[in-house]
Amino acid sequence: MDISDFADVADSDDQLEELVHDLLDAAADILVDVDLPRTQVSELQGTGGEAKHVRIERPSLGPVVRDVEWLDDVDEAIDFADHLSEEYDYSIDQHYLTNLFKDSFGRAGQHLDSYQEQEDRITKNIIADVHDQGKAELIAPLEGLDIETDRVRIRDGVEVRDYEDGVVLGEDSLPLMSDTFGGRHRVYNDSYLRIEFTENDLLAKVPMQAINLYTLAISLSLGGLVRDLRTYISPVTYSMHKWGRKMSSGQPTGFGVEITEKNGPQIQATLDLLEPYFELSSEPYETPYAAFYNFSGPGNLAISHYGRAINTWSIPDNTVTFTILGLESLFIQHTAGETPSRDVPRYAGFLIGNAVDMFDPITVADYISSGYELRNQWAHGGKPDREPSELEAWLWAILRAAIYVFYWLDTYTSLLDQGLPLDDALIDGETRESVKAELDTFDVTEYMEVEYLKTD
């Protein structure tokens, strides 16, 4: 996907092309001899496989452009606006022209003598806007996600990338930057997420919530805790706005993972599965695992508990407890009848053991039972074990698999409509075979990595 390719949006408009040419010529004549004020900014630049903030001083075209009353005093701008209104019922304002001129001439005015070669691209951008196909690009440095190659494609327009030398990822005004954690002295050395989106995308409406869908899908698929530290949103067309940026909260990364090319399709499948359940919320929660504010469906609480479990991986009494809570939120709330916690191990053993070829039902049940034993021991005064263990990794994988199974069942079957009949399945052969038959087409490896937990 080429974010600047709008060839399929609409037919060309010869008159519009002429009007754009005349508008840019007139604007360049006005701006070329003006002394541009200088501004200091902090650019996030890629260098040597990492990114850091670099302070620079440059000319600034924006203030000069905003000082001109284009739609009142410049005939070429008036003719351009009239054409968009008459032909497309599309209105523009001073802000639209400011975006257009900054793109045409450069934010520092560096293209005031070479803008002609950009006229075709600029016209296509305008055509996209008037057909409600405005586009923008999101860049989000990530924490907790190492990348093996230069880039991994997740879906059309969505990539995870390594930091390349000389690439400018975003820009901050210096007064907005802080010397504290997350400020201009921070170095980013994992990877970054690049997303192309249109004005009809959730990212255009609530970017600080919608990006959680992507970081959550990556985390759940790979088994870690991946967070976006900042977000830079740059308009590609001129109807799009430049949104604010999110700073890191300063909390430590829970558990880092690596992405390879083979993981791209798994993360895409995760996005496809979870996206229909993503909901906008008025709650100001911006972490991926405040999922019960952004998700519907059976796994919202389980996802939240999974995030908390990973985030406390070095404190096993916490991580095991959160994992057990996540499993209970699935197997107690979404099964038929009353399900006491003591039934969770055998229910999960049956369901996960039959849904995931690499998981043995007895092994799954035994690990969950061990988790309950430790949780109860700690709850009654036992000494917490602060050494990460094999049990944690197994419980995380079981919970991840359970989240996928429940969302898959809710999406593709009717088994959850009256509660999953696991009690009946364990004692009635016909019900058992019916549940197994529904799970025959489910393949957890389409969504997540489980090879490191293979059982013999």
C-alpha positions as MATLAB code, in Angstrom:
seq = 'MDISDFADVADSDDQLEELVHDLLDAAADILVDVDLPRTQVSELQGTGGEAKHVRIERPSLGPVVRDVEWLDDVDEAIDFADHLSEEYDYSIDQHYLTNLFKDSFGRAGQHLDSYQEQEDRITKNIIADVHDQGKAELIAPLEGLDIETDRVRIRDGVEVRDYEDGVVLGEDSLPLMSDTFGGRHRVYNDSYLRIEFTENDLLAKVPMQAINLYTLAISLSLGGLVRDLRTYISPVTYSMHKWGRKMSSGQPTGFGVEITEKNGPQIQATLDLLEPYFELSSEPYETPYAAFYNFSGPGNLAISHYGRAINTWSIPDNTVTFTILGLESLFIQHTAGETPSRDVPRYAGFLIGNAVDMFDPITVADYISSGYELRNQWAHGGKPDREPSELEAWLWAILRAAIYVFYWLDTYTSLLDQGLPLDDALIDGETRESVKAELDTFDVTEYMEVEYLKTD';
ca = [
       0.000    0.000    0.000;
       1.370    3.405   -1.008;
      -0.114    5.994    1.292;
       0.266    8.644   -1.410;
      -1.411    6.593   -4.148;
      -4.922    7.917   -4.673;
      -5.286    6.714   -8.249;
      -8.436    4.752   -7.471;
     -10.209    7.514   -5.553;
     -11.654    9.414   -8.517;
     -11.060   10.522  -12.083;
      -8.591   13.315  -12.745;
      -9.774   16.913  -12.825;
      -7.944   18.999  -15.435;
      -9.362   22.271  -14.175;
      -8.303   21.422  -10.636;
      -4.771   20.721  -11.856;
      -4.622   24.174  -13.424;
      -6.005   25.826  -10.315;
      -3.455   24.053   -8.105;
      -0.654   25.170  -10.429;
      -1.846   28.773  -10.315;
      -2.366   28.670   -6.537;
       1.137   27.395   -5.846;
       2.705   29.923   -8.217;
       0.854   32.778   -6.519;
       1.717   31.529   -3.030;
       5.382   31.074   -3.915;
       5.549   34.613   -5.292;
       4.189   35.908   -1.970;
       6.372   33.793    0.274;
       9.687   33.567   -1.547;
      11.024   36.965   -0.490;
       9.743   36.863    3.088;
      12.271   36.388    5.873;
      11.075   33.263    7.667;
      11.268   33.286   11.447;
      13.484   30.650   13.002;
      12.290   28.050   15.481;
      13.930   25.437   17.672;
      12.505   21.928   17.555;
      13.413   18.464   18.746;
      13.467   15.875   15.970;
      13.272   12.177   16.788;
      15.965   10.815   14.454;
      16.995    7.263   13.703;
      20.676    6.474   14.064;
      22.567    3.215   14.494;
      19.530    1.026   15.237;
      18.076    3.441   17.787;
      16.318    6.790   17.852;
      17.033    9.875   19.919;
      15.861   13.460   20.137;
      18.110   15.914   18.323;
      17.723   19.635   18.899;
      17.818   21.701   15.711;
      17.056   25.248   14.652;
      15.370   25.846   11.303;
      13.270   28.404    9.439;
       9.513   28.048    9.973;
       7.092   28.605    7.094;
       3.923   28.132    9.137;
       3.713   31.537   10.885;
       4.221   33.406    7.607;
       1.571   31.343    5.819;
      -0.919   31.945    8.623;
      -0.396   35.713    8.424;
      -1.811   35.895    4.878;
      -5.590   36.112    4.439;
      -5.571   33.736    1.498;
      -9.321   33.314    1.092;
      -9.941   37.064    1.249;
      -6.987   38.659   -0.528;
      -5.513   36.137   -2.987;
      -7.528   35.589   -6.176;
      -5.933   32.216   -6.971;
      -6.857   30.886   -3.531;
     -10.425   32.177   -3.894;
     -10.774   30.533   -7.332;
      -9.384   27.262   -5.933;
     -11.807   27.280   -2.989;
     -14.772   28.151   -5.264;
     -13.981   25.198   -7.541;
     -13.884   22.747   -4.642;
     -17.184   24.110   -3.355;
     -18.982   24.065   -6.722;
     -17.653   20.775   -8.070;
     -17.369   18.730   -4.882;
     -19.440   20.574   -2.270;
     -16.250   20.755   -0.242;
     -15.261   23.749    1.902;
     -11.739   24.673    2.928;
     -10.376   27.155    5.432;
      -7.102   28.843    6.346;
      -5.919   25.728    8.180;
      -6.384   23.597    5.068;
      -4.283   25.956    2.972;
      -1.623   26.093    5.677;
      -1.277   22.309    5.545;
      -1.213   22.376    1.740;
       1.514   25.033    1.550;
       3.676   23.442    4.232;
       3.558   20.185    2.282;
       4.222   21.915   -1.040;
       7.035   24.236    0.058;
       8.387   22.366    3.099;
       8.058   23.334    6.731;
      11.307   25.295    6.426;
      10.458   26.716    2.993;
      13.167   24.564    1.431;
      11.037   23.737   -1.646;
       9.923   27.250   -2.560;
      11.986   27.033   -5.736;
      11.266   23.369   -6.590;
       7.594   22.810   -5.757;
       6.556   22.306   -9.375;
       7.685   18.697   -9.380;
       5.234   17.984   -6.520;
       2.115   19.385   -8.212;
       0.770   16.022   -9.406;
       1.080   14.478   -5.930;
      -0.481   17.515   -4.287;
      -3.444   17.424   -6.679;
      -4.017   13.740   -5.885;
      -3.994   14.563   -2.174;
      -6.682   17.181   -2.718;
      -8.785   14.721   -4.746;
      -8.538   12.264   -1.858;
      -9.721   14.920    0.581;
     -12.756   15.987   -1.424;
     -13.813   12.329   -1.658;
     -13.520   11.818    2.115;
     -10.364    9.763    1.793;
      -7.973   11.987    3.697;
      -4.924   10.109    4.940;
      -2.372   10.365    7.704;
       0.593    8.431    9.074;
       1.143    7.350   12.670;
       4.607    6.672   14.053;
       4.879    5.125   17.522;
       8.201    4.133   19.122;
       7.620    0.865   20.974;
       9.056   -0.552   24.155;
       9.363   -4.293   24.635;
       9.487   -5.343   20.960;
      12.811   -6.215   19.316;
      12.840   -6.769   15.562;
      14.974   -9.301   13.702;
      14.839   -7.637   10.265;
      14.489   -4.097    8.931;
      10.701   -4.334    8.913;
       7.847   -6.785    9.421;
       4.560   -6.297    7.605;
       1.504   -6.979    9.754;
      -1.261   -5.964    7.386;
      -1.805   -3.522    4.546;
      -0.409   -0.199    5.740;
       0.807   -1.519    9.127;
       4.458   -2.344    9.770;
       6.906   -2.746   12.616;
      10.260   -1.234   11.673;
      13.783   -0.985   12.964;
      15.314    2.475   13.284;
      17.152    3.538   10.124;
      19.953    6.076   10.008;
      18.790    9.561    9.083;
      15.056    8.884    9.226;
      13.099   11.620   11.030;
      10.221    9.965   12.869;
       8.609   12.998   14.459;
       9.083   16.490   15.746;
       8.310   18.243   19.026;
       8.318   21.891   19.911;
      11.003   22.329   22.534;
       8.734   23.961   25.146;
       6.668   20.760   25.076;
       9.673   18.558   25.749;
      10.751   17.685   29.261;
      14.123   16.742   30.716;
      12.409   14.118   32.854;
      11.721   10.469   32.018;
      10.283   10.259   28.520;
      11.639   13.671   27.537;
      14.203   14.820   25.029;
      17.100   12.853   26.529;
      15.397    9.500   26.112;
      16.825    6.964   23.668;
      14.506    4.498   21.925;
      16.230    1.249   20.980;
      13.597   -1.414   20.334;
      11.410   -0.740   17.263;
       8.590    1.465   16.053;
       5.122    0.991   14.630;
       4.113    2.728   11.397;
       0.427    2.839   10.445;
      -1.171    4.432    7.394;
      -4.820    5.309    7.923;
      -7.690    7.308    6.483;
     -10.072    9.783    8.071;
     -12.602    6.950    8.401;
     -10.320    4.858   10.606;
     -10.610    4.677   14.393;
      -7.124    6.151   14.577;
      -8.472    9.354   13.050;
     -11.122    9.617   15.761;
      -9.380    8.547   18.967;
      -5.729    7.754   18.199;
      -4.677    7.394   21.832;
      -7.225    4.635   22.369;
      -7.147    3.015   18.943;
      -3.404    2.396   18.973;
      -4.004    0.120   21.967;
      -5.658   -2.338   19.598;
      -2.361   -2.729   17.745;
      -0.042   -2.927   20.749;
      -2.411   -5.357   22.437;
      -2.575   -7.611   19.359;
       1.226   -7.677   19.138;
       1.584   -8.398   22.854;
      -1.028  -11.133   22.945;
       0.252  -12.834   19.811;
       3.913  -12.825   20.840;
       3.454  -13.306   24.579;
       4.968  -10.104   25.915;
       4.015   -6.622   27.015;
       4.548   -4.092   24.227;
       3.790   -0.420   24.836;
       3.819    2.662   22.653;
       5.924    5.354   24.275;
       4.975    8.289   22.055;
       2.737    8.833   19.068;
       3.416   11.151   16.165;
       0.587   11.640   13.688;
       1.419   13.495   10.495;
      -1.177   14.484    7.880;
      -0.535   13.196    4.376;
      -3.496   15.029    2.895;
      -4.668   18.436    4.051;
      -7.944   17.694    5.784;
      -6.138   15.693    8.449;
      -4.897   17.342   11.619;
      -1.746   16.829   13.620;
      -2.712   15.412   16.976;
      -0.967   15.677   20.302;
       1.593   13.194   21.517;
       1.489   10.744   24.375;
       4.371   10.505   26.821;
       5.512    7.367   28.589;
       4.097    6.884   32.052;
       7.510    5.820   33.293;
       6.421    2.328   34.305;
       8.952   -0.385   33.464;
       8.466   -2.779   30.619;
       6.935   -6.041   31.732;
       8.339   -8.623   29.366;
      10.079   -8.042   26.038;
       9.639  -10.182   22.929;
      11.010  -10.352   19.389;
       9.082  -10.107   16.134;
      10.116  -11.924   12.962;
       8.593  -12.065    9.486;
       6.611  -15.204   10.289;
       4.829  -13.357   13.122;
       3.255  -10.797   10.796;
       0.369  -13.045    9.648;
      -0.267  -14.133   13.256;
      -0.614  -10.547   14.437;
      -2.824   -9.741   11.451;
      -5.092  -12.685   12.346;
      -5.208  -11.422   15.943;
      -6.232   -7.951   14.738;
      -8.916   -9.457   12.503;
     -10.276  -11.489   15.424;
     -10.256   -8.708   18.033;
     -11.100   -5.641   15.942;
     -14.873   -6.299   15.802;
     -14.909   -6.243   19.610;
     -13.027   -2.952   19.916;
     -15.207   -0.147   21.213;
     -14.637    3.535   21.776;
     -14.759    4.659   25.353;
     -15.017    8.016   27.040;
     -12.841    6.719   29.863;
      -9.337    8.262   29.821;
      -7.507    4.934   29.921;
      -4.628    4.688   27.481;
      -2.815    1.476   28.422;
      -3.334   -1.631   26.294;
      -4.598   -3.677   29.214;
      -7.379   -1.374   30.341;
      -9.196   -3.613   27.879;
     -12.531   -3.732   29.665;
     -12.947   -0.048   28.715;
     -12.144   -0.638   25.039;
     -13.399   -4.152   24.349;
     -16.577   -6.134   24.440;
     -16.778   -9.896   24.166;
     -15.753  -12.695   26.479;
     -12.068  -11.864   26.894;
     -11.974   -8.221   27.976;
     -11.217   -8.912   31.654;
      -8.930  -11.806   30.794;
      -6.818   -9.565   28.545;
      -6.522   -7.018   31.335;
      -5.416   -9.672   33.812;
      -2.939  -11.081   31.298;
      -1.351   -7.637   30.936;
      -1.021   -7.262   34.679;
       0.434  -10.755   34.957;
       3.131  -10.017   32.380;
       3.844   -6.617   33.888;
       4.642   -8.241   37.241;
       6.622  -11.163   35.816;
       9.428  -10.756   38.373;
       7.017  -11.163   41.312;
       5.535  -14.653   40.878;
       2.887  -14.295   43.591;
       1.431  -11.359   41.640;
       1.820  -12.771   38.154;
       0.369  -16.181   39.051;
      -2.574  -14.567   40.858;
      -3.413  -12.302   37.899;
      -3.186  -15.248   35.504;
      -5.583  -17.293   37.638;
      -7.968  -14.331   37.761;
      -7.835  -14.150   33.973;
      -8.704  -17.828   33.608;
     -11.520  -17.489   36.121;
     -12.981  -14.543   34.207;
     -13.333  -16.864   31.212;
     -14.242  -20.224   32.673;
     -16.507  -19.017   35.492;
     -18.351  -16.254   33.649;
     -18.769  -17.877   30.243;
     -19.627  -21.480   31.046;
     -23.077  -22.939   31.594;
     -24.424  -23.158   35.139;
     -22.550  -22.394   38.320;
     -18.818  -22.938   37.932;
     -16.809  -22.986   41.174;
     -13.132  -22.110   40.951;
     -12.157  -25.704   41.700;
     -13.573  -26.694   38.289;
     -11.421  -24.251   36.328;
      -8.393  -26.614   35.988;
     -10.401  -29.492   34.544;
     -12.550  -27.228   32.349;
      -9.466  -25.484   30.971;
      -7.663  -28.792   30.566;
     -10.503  -30.156   28.456;
     -11.077  -27.044   26.346;
      -7.484  -25.901   25.800;
      -6.157  -29.428   25.571;
      -8.611  -30.230   22.784;
      -8.322  -26.861   21.035;
      -4.510  -26.664   20.984;
      -2.688  -29.683   19.592;
       0.524  -28.834   21.423;
      -1.173  -28.746   24.842;
      -1.973  -31.942   26.698;
      -5.257  -31.709   28.707;
      -3.731  -33.243   31.844;
      -0.666  -30.999   31.661;
      -2.857  -27.896   31.316;
      -5.017  -28.919   34.285;
      -1.953  -29.727   36.407;
      -0.305  -26.340   35.772;
      -3.483  -24.473   36.632;
      -3.919  -26.557   39.799;
      -0.339  -25.705   40.768;
      -1.139  -22.057   40.201;
      -4.137  -22.292   42.530;
      -2.026  -24.021   45.182;
       0.594  -21.278   45.111;
      -2.009  -18.523   45.121;
      -3.705  -20.058   48.145;
      -0.369  -20.563   49.876;
       0.545  -16.894   49.422;
      -2.935  -15.765   50.424;
      -2.524  -17.576   53.739;
       0.879  -16.201   54.637;
       3.246  -18.321   52.587;
       6.558  -16.792   51.520;
       6.448  -15.430   47.947;
       8.961  -16.938   45.563;
      10.606  -14.108   43.637;
      12.364  -16.289   41.067;
      10.566  -16.550   37.691;
       9.664  -20.129   36.970;
       8.490  -22.476   34.241;
       5.026  -22.343   35.815;
       4.650  -18.678   34.953;
       5.470  -19.202   31.282;
       3.002  -22.080   31.059;
       0.214  -20.165   32.769;
       0.740  -17.146   30.503;
       0.574  -19.361   27.420;
      -2.531  -21.160   28.680;
      -4.294  -17.862   29.386;
      -3.349  -16.477   25.967;
      -4.623  -19.607   24.266;
      -7.847  -19.458   26.304;
      -8.447  -15.844   25.264;
      -8.086  -16.805   21.606;
     -10.343  -19.850   22.012;
     -13.139  -17.874   23.658;
     -13.037  -15.048   21.120;
     -12.904  -17.578   18.287;
     -15.853  -19.503   19.705;
     -17.829  -16.300   20.125;
     -17.028  -15.245   16.552;
     -17.528  -18.504   14.656;
     -19.858  -20.660   16.787;
     -22.913  -20.362   18.999;
     -21.422  -22.340   21.901;
     -21.133  -19.296   24.169;
     -24.703  -18.124   23.629;
     -26.044  -20.125   26.593;
     -22.690  -20.620   28.273;
     -20.067  -23.138   27.224;
     -21.367  -26.606   28.243;
     -18.106  -27.899   29.681;
     -19.653  -29.682   32.663;
     -21.864  -31.693   30.322;
     -18.965  -32.280   27.936;
     -16.963  -33.959   30.689;
     -19.679  -36.483   31.508;
     -21.680  -36.830   28.297;
     -20.037  -38.307   25.216;
     -22.396  -36.702   22.727;
     -21.850  -33.197   24.134;
     -18.124  -33.835   24.325;
     -17.899  -34.816   20.672;
     -20.065  -31.853   19.690;
     -17.696  -29.407   21.407;
     -14.661  -31.125   19.898;
     -16.230  -30.931   16.441;
     -16.671  -27.181   16.784;
     -12.988  -26.846   17.693;
     -11.730  -28.900   14.734;
     -11.144  -25.865   12.515;
      -9.480  -23.766   15.216;
      -5.712  -23.508   14.936;
      -4.099  -21.425   17.662;
      -0.835  -21.177   15.692;
      -2.642  -18.877   13.269;
      -2.662  -16.357   16.117;
       0.201  -17.019   18.541;
       3.554  -18.714   19.038;
       3.450  -21.860   21.186;
       6.300  -23.983   19.866;
       8.517  -23.359   22.888;
       5.897  -25.072   25.087;
       5.523  -28.282   23.088;
       4.807  -31.344   25.185;
       6.165  -34.778   24.373;
];
